[in-house]
Coordinates of C-alpha atoms and ligand atoms in Angstrom, one line a residue:
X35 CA -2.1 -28.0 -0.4
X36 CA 0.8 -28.7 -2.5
X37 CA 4.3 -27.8 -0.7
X38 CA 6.0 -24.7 -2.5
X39 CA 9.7 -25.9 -3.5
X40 CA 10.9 -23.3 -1.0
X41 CA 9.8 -25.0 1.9
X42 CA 12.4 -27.0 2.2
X43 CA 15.0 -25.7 -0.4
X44 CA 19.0 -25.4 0.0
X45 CA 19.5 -21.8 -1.4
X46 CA 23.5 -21.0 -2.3
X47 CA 24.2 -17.7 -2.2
X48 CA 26.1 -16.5 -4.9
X49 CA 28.4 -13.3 -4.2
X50 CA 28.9 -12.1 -8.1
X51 CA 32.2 -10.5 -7.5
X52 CA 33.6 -13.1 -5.9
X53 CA 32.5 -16.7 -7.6
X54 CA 33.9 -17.3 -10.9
X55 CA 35.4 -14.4 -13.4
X56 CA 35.1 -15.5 -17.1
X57 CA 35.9 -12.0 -18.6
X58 CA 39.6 -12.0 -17.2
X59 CA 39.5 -8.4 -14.7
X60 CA 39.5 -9.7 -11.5
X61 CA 36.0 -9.8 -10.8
X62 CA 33.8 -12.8 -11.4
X63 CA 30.4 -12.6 -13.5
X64 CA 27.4 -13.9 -15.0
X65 CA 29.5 -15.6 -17.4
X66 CA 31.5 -17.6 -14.5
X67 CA 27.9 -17.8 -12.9
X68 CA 26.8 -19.2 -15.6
X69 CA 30.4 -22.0 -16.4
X70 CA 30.0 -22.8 -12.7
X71 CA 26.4 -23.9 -12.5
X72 CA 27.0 -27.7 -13.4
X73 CA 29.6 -27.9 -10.1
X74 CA 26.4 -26.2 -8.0
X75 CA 23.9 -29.0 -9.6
X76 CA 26.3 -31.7 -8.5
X77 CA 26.6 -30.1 -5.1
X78 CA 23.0 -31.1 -4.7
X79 CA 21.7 -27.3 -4.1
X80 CA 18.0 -26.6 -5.3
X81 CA 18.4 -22.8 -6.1
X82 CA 20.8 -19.8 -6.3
X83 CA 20.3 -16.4 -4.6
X84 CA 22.7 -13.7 -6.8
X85 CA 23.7 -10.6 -5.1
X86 CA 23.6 -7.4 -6.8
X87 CA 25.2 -7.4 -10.5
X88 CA 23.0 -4.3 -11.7
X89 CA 25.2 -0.9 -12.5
X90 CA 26.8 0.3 -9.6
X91 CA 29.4 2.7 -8.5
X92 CA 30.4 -0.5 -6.0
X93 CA 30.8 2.0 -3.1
X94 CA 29.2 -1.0 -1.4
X95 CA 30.2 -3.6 -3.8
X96 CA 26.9 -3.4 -5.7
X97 CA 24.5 -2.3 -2.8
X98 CA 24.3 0.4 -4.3
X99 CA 22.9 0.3 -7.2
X100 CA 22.5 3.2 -10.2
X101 CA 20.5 0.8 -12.3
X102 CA 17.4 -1.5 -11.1
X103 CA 16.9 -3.1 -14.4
X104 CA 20.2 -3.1 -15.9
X105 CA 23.3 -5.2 -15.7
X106 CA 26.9 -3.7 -15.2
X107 CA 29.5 -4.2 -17.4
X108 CA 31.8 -5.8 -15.3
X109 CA 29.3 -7.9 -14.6
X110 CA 28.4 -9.0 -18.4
X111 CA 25.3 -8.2 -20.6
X112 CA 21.3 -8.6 -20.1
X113 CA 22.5 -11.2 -22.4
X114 CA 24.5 -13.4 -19.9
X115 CA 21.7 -12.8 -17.3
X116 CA 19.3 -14.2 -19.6
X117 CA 21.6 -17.6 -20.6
X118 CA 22.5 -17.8 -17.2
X119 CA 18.8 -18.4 -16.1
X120 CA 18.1 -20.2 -18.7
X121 CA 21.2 -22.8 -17.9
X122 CA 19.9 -22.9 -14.4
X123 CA 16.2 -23.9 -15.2
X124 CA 17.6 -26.4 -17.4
X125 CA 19.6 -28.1 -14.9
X126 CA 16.7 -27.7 -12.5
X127 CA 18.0 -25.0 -10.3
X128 CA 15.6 -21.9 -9.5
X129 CA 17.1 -18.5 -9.9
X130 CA 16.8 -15.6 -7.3
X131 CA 18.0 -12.1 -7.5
X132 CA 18.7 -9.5 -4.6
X133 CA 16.2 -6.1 -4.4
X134 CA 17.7 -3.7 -2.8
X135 CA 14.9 -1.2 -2.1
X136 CA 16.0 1.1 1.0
X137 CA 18.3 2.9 -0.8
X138 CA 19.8 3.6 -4.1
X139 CA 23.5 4.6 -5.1
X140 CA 23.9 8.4 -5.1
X141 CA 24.8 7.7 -9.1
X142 CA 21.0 6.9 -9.8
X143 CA 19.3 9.1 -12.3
X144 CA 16.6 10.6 -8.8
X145 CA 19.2 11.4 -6.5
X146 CA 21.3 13.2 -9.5
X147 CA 17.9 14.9 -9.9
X148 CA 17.2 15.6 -6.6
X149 CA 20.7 17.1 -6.2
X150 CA 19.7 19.6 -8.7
X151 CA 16.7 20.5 -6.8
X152 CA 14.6 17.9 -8.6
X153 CA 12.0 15.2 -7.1
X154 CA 13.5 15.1 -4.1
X155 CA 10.8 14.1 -2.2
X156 CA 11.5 10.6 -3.2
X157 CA 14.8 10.7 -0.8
X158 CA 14.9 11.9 2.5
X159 CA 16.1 15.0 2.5
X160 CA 16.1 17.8 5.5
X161 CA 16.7 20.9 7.0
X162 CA 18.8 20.0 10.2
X163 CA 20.5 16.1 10.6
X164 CA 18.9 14.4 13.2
X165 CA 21.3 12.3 15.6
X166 CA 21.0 8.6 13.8
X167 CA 24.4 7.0 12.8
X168 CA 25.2 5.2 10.0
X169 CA 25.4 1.3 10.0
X170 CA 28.7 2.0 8.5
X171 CA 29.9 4.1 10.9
X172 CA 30.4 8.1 11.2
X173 CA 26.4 10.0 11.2
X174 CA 23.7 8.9 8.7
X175 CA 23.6 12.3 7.1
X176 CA 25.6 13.9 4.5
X177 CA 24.8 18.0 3.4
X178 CA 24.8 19.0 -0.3
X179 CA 25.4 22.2 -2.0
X180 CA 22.5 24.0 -1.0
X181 CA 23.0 23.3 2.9
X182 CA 20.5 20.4 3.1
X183 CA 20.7 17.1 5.0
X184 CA 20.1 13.7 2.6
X185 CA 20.0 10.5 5.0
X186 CA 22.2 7.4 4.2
X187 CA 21.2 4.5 6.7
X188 CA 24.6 3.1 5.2
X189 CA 27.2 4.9 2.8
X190 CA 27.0 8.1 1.8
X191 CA 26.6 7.2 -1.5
X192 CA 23.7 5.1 -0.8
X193 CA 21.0 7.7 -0.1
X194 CA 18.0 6.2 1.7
X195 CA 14.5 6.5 -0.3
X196 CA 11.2 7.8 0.9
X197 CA 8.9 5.1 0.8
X198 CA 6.1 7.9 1.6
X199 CA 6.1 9.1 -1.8
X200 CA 3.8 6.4 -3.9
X201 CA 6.4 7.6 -6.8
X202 CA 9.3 5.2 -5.1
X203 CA 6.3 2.6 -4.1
X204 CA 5.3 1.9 -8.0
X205 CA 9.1 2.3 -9.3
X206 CA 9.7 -0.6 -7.0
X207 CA 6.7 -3.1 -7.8
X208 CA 7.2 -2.3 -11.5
X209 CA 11.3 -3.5 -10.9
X210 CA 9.6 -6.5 -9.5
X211 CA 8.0 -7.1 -12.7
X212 CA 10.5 -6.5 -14.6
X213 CA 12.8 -9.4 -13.2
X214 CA 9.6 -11.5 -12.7
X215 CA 9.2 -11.5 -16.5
X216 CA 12.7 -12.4 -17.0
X217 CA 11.9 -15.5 -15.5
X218 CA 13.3 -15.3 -11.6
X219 CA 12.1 -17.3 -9.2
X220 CA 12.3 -14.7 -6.4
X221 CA 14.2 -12.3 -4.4
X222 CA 16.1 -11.9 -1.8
X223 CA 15.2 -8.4 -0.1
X224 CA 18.2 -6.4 1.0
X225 CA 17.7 -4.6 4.7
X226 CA 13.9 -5.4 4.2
X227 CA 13.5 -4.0 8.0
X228 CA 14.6 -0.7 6.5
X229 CA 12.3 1.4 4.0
X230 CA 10.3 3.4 6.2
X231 CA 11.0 5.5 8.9
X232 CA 9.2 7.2 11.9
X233 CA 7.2 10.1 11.3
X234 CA 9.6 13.3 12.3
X235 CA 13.0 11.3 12.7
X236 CA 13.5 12.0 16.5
X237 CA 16.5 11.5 17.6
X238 CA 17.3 7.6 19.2
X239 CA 19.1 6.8 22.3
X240 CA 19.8 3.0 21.1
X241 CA 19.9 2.2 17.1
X242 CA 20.3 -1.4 17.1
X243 CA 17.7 -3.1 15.1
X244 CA 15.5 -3.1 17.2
X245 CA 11.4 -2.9 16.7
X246 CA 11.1 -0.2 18.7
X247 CA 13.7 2.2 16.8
X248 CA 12.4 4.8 14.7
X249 CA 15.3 3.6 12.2
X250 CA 13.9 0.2 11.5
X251 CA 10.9 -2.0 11.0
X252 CA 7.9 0.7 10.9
X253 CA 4.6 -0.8 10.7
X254 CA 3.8 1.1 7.3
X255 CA 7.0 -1.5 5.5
X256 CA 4.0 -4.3 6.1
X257 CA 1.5 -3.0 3.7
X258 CA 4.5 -2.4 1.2
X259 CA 5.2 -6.4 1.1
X260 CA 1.3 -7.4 0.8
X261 CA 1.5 -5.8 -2.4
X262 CA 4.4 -7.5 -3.2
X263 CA 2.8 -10.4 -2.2
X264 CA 0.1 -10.2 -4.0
X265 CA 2.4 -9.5 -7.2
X266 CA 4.4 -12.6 -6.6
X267 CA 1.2 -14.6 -6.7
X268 CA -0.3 -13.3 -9.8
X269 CA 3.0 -15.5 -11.6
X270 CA 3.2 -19.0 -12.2
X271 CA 5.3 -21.3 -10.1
X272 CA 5.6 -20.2 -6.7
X273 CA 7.7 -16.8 -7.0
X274 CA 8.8 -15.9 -3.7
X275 CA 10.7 -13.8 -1.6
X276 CA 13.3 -14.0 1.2
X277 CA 13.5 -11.1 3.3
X278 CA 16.8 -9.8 4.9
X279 CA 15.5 -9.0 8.7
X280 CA 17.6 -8.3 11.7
X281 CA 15.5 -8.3 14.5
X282 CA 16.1 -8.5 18.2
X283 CA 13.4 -11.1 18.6
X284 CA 12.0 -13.8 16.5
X285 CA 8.6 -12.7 17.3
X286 CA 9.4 -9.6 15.8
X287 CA 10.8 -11.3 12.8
X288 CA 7.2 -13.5 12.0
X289 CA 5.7 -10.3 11.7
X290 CA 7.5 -9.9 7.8
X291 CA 5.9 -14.0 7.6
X292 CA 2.5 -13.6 8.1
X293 CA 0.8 -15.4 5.3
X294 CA 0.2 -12.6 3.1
X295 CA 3.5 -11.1 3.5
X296 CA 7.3 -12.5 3.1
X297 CA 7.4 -16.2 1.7
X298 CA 10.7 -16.6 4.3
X299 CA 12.9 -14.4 6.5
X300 CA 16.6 -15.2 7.0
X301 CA 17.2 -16.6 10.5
X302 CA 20.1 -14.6 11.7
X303 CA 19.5 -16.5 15.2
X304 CA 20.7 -19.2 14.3
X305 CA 24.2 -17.6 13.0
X306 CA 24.1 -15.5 16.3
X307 CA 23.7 -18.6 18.6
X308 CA 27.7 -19.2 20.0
X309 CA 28.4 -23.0 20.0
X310 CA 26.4 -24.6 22.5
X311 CA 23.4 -27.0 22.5
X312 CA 21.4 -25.1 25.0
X313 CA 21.5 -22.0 22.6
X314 CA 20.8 -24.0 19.8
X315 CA 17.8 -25.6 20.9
X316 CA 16.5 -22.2 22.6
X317 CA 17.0 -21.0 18.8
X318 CA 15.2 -24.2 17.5
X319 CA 12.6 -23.7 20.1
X320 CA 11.9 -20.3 19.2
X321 CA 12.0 -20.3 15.5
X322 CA 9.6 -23.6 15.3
X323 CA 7.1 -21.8 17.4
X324 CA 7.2 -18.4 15.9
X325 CA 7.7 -18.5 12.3
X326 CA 5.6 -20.8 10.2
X327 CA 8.2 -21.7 7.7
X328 CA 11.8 -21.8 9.1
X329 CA 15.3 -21.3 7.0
X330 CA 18.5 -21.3 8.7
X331 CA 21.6 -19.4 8.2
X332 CA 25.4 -20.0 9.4
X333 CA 26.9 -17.5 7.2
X334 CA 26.8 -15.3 4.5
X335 CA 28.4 -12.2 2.6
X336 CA 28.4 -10.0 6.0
X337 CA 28.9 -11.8 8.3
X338 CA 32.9 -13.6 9.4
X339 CA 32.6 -17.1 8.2
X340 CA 31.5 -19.8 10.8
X341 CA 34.5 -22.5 10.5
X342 CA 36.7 -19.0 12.4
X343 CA 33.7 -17.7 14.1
X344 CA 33.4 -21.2 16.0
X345 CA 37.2 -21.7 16.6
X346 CA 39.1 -18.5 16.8
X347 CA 41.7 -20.5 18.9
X348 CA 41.9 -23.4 17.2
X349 CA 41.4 -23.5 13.3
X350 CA 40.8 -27.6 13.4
X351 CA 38.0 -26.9 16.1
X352 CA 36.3 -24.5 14.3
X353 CA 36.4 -26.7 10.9
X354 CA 35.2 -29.7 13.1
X355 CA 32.1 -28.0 14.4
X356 CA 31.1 -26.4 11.0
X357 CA 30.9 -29.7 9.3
X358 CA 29.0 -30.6 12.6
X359 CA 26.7 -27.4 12.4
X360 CA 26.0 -27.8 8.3
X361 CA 24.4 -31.9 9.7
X362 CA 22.6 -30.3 12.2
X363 CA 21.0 -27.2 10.0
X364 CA 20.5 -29.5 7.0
X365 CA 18.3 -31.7 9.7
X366 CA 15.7 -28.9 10.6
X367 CA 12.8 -28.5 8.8
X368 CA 12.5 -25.6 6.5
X369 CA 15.3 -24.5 4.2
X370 CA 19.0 -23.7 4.2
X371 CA 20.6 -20.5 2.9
X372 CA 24.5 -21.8 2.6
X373 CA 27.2 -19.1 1.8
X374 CA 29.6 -20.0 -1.4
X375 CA 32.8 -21.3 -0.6
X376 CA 31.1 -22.7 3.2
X377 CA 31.3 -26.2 1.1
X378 CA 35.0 -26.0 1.0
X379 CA 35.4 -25.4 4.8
X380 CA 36.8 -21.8 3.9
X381 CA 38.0 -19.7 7.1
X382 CA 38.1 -15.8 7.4
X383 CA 40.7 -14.4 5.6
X384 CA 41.7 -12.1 8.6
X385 CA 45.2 -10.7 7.1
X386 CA 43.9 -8.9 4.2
X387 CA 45.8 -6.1 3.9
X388 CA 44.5 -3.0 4.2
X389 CA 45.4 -1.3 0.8
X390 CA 43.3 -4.1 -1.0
X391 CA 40.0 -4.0 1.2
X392 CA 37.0 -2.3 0.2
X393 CA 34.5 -2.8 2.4
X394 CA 32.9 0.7 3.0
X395 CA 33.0 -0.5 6.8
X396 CA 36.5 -1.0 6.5
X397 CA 37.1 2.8 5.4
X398 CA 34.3 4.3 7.6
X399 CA 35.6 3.3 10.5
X400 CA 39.5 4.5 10.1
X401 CA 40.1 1.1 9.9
X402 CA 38.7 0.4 13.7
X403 CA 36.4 -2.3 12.2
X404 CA 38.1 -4.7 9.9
X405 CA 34.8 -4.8 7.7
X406 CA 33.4 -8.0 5.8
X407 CA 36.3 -8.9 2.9
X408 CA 37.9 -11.8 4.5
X409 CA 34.4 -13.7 4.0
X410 CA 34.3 -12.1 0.4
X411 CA 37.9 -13.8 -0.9
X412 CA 37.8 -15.0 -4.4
X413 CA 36.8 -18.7 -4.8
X414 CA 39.6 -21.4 -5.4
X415 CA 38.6 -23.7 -8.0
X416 CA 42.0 -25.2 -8.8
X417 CA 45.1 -25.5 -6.5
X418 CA 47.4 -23.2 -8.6
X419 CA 47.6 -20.3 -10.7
X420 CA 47.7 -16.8 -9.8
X421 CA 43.9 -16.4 -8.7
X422 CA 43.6 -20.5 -7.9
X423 CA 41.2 -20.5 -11.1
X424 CA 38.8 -17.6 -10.0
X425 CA 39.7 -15.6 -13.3
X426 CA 42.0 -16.7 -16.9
X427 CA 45.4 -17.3 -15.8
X428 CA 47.8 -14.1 -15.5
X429 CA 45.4 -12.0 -13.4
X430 CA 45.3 -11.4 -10.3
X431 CA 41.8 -11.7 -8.3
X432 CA 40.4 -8.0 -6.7
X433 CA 41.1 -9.7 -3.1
X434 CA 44.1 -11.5 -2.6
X435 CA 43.4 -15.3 -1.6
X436 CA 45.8 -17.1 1.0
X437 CA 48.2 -19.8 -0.1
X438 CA 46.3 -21.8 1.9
X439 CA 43.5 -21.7 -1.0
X440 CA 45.2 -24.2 -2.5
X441 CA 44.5 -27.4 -0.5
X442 CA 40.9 -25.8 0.2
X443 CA 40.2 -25.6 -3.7
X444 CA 37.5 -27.5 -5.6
X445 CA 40.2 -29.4 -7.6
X446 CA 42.0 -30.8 -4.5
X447 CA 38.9 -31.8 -2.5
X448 CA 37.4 -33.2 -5.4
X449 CA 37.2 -36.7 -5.0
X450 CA 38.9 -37.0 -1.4
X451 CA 35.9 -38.7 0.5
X452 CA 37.6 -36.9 3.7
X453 CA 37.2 -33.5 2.2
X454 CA 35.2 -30.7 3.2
X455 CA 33.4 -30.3 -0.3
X456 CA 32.8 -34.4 -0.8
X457 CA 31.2 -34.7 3.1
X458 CA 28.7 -31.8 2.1
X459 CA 28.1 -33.6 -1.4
X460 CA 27.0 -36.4 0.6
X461 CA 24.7 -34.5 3.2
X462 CA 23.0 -32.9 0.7
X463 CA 22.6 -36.2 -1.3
X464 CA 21.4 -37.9 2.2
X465 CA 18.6 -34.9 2.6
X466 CA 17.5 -35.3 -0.7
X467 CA 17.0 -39.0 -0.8
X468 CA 15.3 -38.3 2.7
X469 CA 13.4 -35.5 0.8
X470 CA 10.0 -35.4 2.2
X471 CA 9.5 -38.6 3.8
X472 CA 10.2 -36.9 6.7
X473 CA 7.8 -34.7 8.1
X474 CA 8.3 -30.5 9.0
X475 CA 7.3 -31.6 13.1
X476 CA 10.6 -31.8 15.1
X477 CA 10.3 -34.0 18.5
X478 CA 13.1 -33.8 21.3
X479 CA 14.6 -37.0 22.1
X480 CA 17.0 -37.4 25.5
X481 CA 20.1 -35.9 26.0
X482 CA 22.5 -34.3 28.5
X483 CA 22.6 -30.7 28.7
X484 CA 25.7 -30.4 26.4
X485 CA 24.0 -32.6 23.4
X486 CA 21.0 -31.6 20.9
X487 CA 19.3 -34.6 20.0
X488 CA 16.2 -34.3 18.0
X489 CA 14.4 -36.2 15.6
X490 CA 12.1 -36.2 12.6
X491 CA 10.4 -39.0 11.8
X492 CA 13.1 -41.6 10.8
X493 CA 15.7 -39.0 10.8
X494 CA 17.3 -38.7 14.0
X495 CA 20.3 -35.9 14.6
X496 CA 22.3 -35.6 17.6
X497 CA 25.1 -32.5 17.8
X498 CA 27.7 -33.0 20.7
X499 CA 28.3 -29.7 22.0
X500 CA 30.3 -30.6 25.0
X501 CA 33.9 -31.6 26.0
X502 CA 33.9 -35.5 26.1
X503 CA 32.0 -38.1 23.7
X504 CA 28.8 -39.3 24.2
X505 CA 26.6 -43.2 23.5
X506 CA 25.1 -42.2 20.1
X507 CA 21.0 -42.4 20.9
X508 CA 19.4 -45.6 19.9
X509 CA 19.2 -46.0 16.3
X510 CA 18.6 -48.6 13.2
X511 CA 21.7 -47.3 11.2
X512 CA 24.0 -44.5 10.9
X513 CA 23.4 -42.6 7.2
X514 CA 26.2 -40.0 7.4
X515 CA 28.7 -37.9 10.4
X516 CA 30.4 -35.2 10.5
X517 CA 33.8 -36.8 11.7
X518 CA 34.6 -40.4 12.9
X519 CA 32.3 -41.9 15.1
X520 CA 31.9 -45.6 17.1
X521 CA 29.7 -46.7 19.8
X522 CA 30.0 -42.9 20.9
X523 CA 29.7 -39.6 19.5
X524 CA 32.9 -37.6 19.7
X525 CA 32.6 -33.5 20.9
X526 CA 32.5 -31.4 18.1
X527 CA 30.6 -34.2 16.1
X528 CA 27.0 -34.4 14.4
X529 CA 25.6 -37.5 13.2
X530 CA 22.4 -38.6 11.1
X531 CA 21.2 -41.8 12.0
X532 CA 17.9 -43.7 11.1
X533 CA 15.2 -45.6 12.9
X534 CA 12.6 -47.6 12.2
X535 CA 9.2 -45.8 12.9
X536 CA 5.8 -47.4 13.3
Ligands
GLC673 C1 22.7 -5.7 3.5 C2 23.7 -6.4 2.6 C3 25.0 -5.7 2.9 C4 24.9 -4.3 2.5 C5 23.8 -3.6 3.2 C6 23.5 -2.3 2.6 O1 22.9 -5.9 4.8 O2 23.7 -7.7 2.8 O3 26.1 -6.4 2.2 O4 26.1 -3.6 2.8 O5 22.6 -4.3 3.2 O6 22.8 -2.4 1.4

């Protein structure tokens, strides 16, 4: 059997709104997309993953969408979609769009209709609110004019859909077709774990996202991706998709794998895991035996970013062990989903203030939660300017980036063989040179507790998790680290070295 290019693809995740604005408001674009694809081909990434640019009210910066086939204005024309693709298979880099099909934005044409008493069997709409609260905070149920409940899982204005009604089921494969024909390579499925929910919404005790919640993750939601399956393999050229799934357990999250389902899940372990070997390798563990084609996540648009997530006391710390984490993940077999602006070594921007954030988590929760801007900050391509290059000089970017921006921007690191941006340049060079002489099976080799060590064929990777350094394992040559290394293997370090197998 051939391999599928996803196997073992470096996705980048594109978040629209805050990559590259060529239209001047603020907000970046297809256009900018579309300028910036060169710099993502010479980062050595395989595809893109775009998050939602349809129309939207942006209650939840485009999670909400009013429009699944259209393109919003801020965010260009059908044109600039199409050019953009186009660009991107010409430079060899495959193209995948977000689906966002557990809810809509309250601004769609059905829940207008249904507010006037029209089809609204295609959202969830009720008598009495059950208990559920929404992942946003505050309950998951808002009453209209006539004194009926609608269900948001999320925002208000993002009203959850009845995947009961066979209406919502075709509107959603015929989306899929419409993007297929456009050219996409796949999609990325938002809260795929979502769509359906149990028979009579009783009221939950626990609604984490669990498998056992009536919220999430109802056996029906597998029959709806076999047929999307099965419409992904009636195209050329390995169309796939990627499905957004938190779980509780990785067993539970092979159940969206099985082979007539999801190509891939996201591996949200793996991000979850706090920095140390023995919960990296029970994560390794795990995902090898459970899923049969692994990807591995450190951050994306939700989550804080990992450089301040692994060193909260001590920024240097926490920039070590990303470079560190991004050897080790780019080692595993299976893809990587990598989070734009995780090649500069960007950090959290924690001291946004609160008059310029947006997140609906942010407002929701009185301000309780600080919600998911600071890993949304504009991108900083060049080390001045008002928006450090994001948008046309003179105009200000819709989140305000640190003045630190400017020694973390593309232009500065450009160049710097010590810099964030040149060291993942190299790593991604290093895997694809390695490309698939090196087989999917991962073997253990010896460590101490505080040390991952594994190898792959005549890749070898070892990850020093602990305190003091460590002898780097036998080897035949040392292809790339994460930070200076001799005889020994500093903490905080990762290293790929090569040996000679038989
Ligand atoms: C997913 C998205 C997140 C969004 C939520 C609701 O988790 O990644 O950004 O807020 O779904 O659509």
């Amino acid at each position: 059997m051939d391999i599928p290019w996803w196997r073992d693809a470096v996705v980048y995740e594109i978040y629209v709104r805050s990559f590259a604005d060529a239209s001047g408001d603020g907000v970046g674009d297809l256009a900018g997309v579309r300028e910036r694809l060169p710099y993502l081909k010479e980062l050595g990434v395989d595809a893109v993953w775009l998050t939602p640019f349809y129309p939207s009210p942006m209650a939840d910066g485009g999670y909400d969408v009013a429009d699944y086939r259209g393109v919003d204005p801020q965010f260009g024309t059908p044109a600039d979609f199409d050019a953009m693709v186009a660009d991107a298979h010409a430079l060899g880099l495959r193209v995948l769009v977000d689906v966002v099909p557990n809810h809509s934005s309250s601004e769609h044409p059905w829940f207008q209709a249904a507010l006037r008493g029209e089809g609204r069997d295609r959202y969830v709409f009720r008598d009495r609110p059950n208990n559920w609260q929404s992942t946003f905070s505050g309950p998951a149920w808002t009453q209209v004019d006539d004194g009926s409940w609608y269900l948001h899982l999320f925002a208000p204005e993002q009203p959850d859909f009845n995947w009961r009604n066979p209406e919502v089921r075709e509107e959603f494969l015929d989306i899929l077709r419409f993007w297929l024909d456009k050219g996409v390579d796949g999609f990325r499925i938002d809260v795929a774990m979502g769509l359906f929910k149990a028979e009579g919404l009783p009221d939950v005790g626990d609604q984490s996202f669990t498998s056992r919640s009536p919220v999430w993750g109802q056996p029906e939601v597998h029959d709806v991706y076999r047929d999307w399956r099965a419409l992904l393999d009636t195209y050329p050229g390995d169309r796939m998709a990627v499905g957004e799934v938190w779980t509780d357990t990785l067993e539970d999250l092979a159940l969206y794998v099985r082979p007539d389902e999801l190509h891939q899940s996201f591996n949200f372990a793996w991000l979850q895991a706090p920095w140390s070997a023995t919960a990296f390798r029970k994560v390794i563990d795990d995902t090898v035996a459970t899923v049969p084609f692994a990807t591995w996540v450190l951050s994306n648009h939700d989550v804080v970013r990992h450089r301040t997530r692994y060193g909260t006391a001590d920024p240097g710390t926490g920039m070590s062990r990303a470079k560190a984490a991004l050897l080790a993940t780019l080692a595993l077999p299976g893809s990587a989903y990598l989070y734009q602006g995780e090649e500069l070594g960007l950090p959290e921007v924690e001291n946004l203030p609160p008059e310029a954030r947006q997140d609906p988590v942010f407002k929701r929760s009185g301000g309780e939660l600080p919600g998911r801007d600071g890993c949304r900050v504009p991108i900083p391509w060049s080390a001045r300017g008002d928006s450090y290059g994001f948008s046309p000089e003179g105009v200000k970017p819709w989140l305000p980036q640190p003045e630190e921006f400017a020694e973390l921007s593309v232009a500065r690191q450009t160049g710097d063989p010590d810099s964030t941006l040149e060291f993942y340049r190299r790593a991604l060079a290093c895997r694809r040179e390695l490309g698939r002489t090196i087989p999917y099976e991962l073997e253990w080799l010896e460590s101490s507790e505080d040390v991952l060590v594994f190898a792959r064929g005549p890749l070898v990777c070892a990850l020093n998790c602990g305190v003091g350094p460590v002898p780097l394992p036998p080897h035949d040559g040392v292809l790339l680290a994460s930070g200076p290394v001799g005889d020994t293997l500093p903490p905080d370090t990762a290293v790929w070295l090569r040996r000679e197998v038989s």
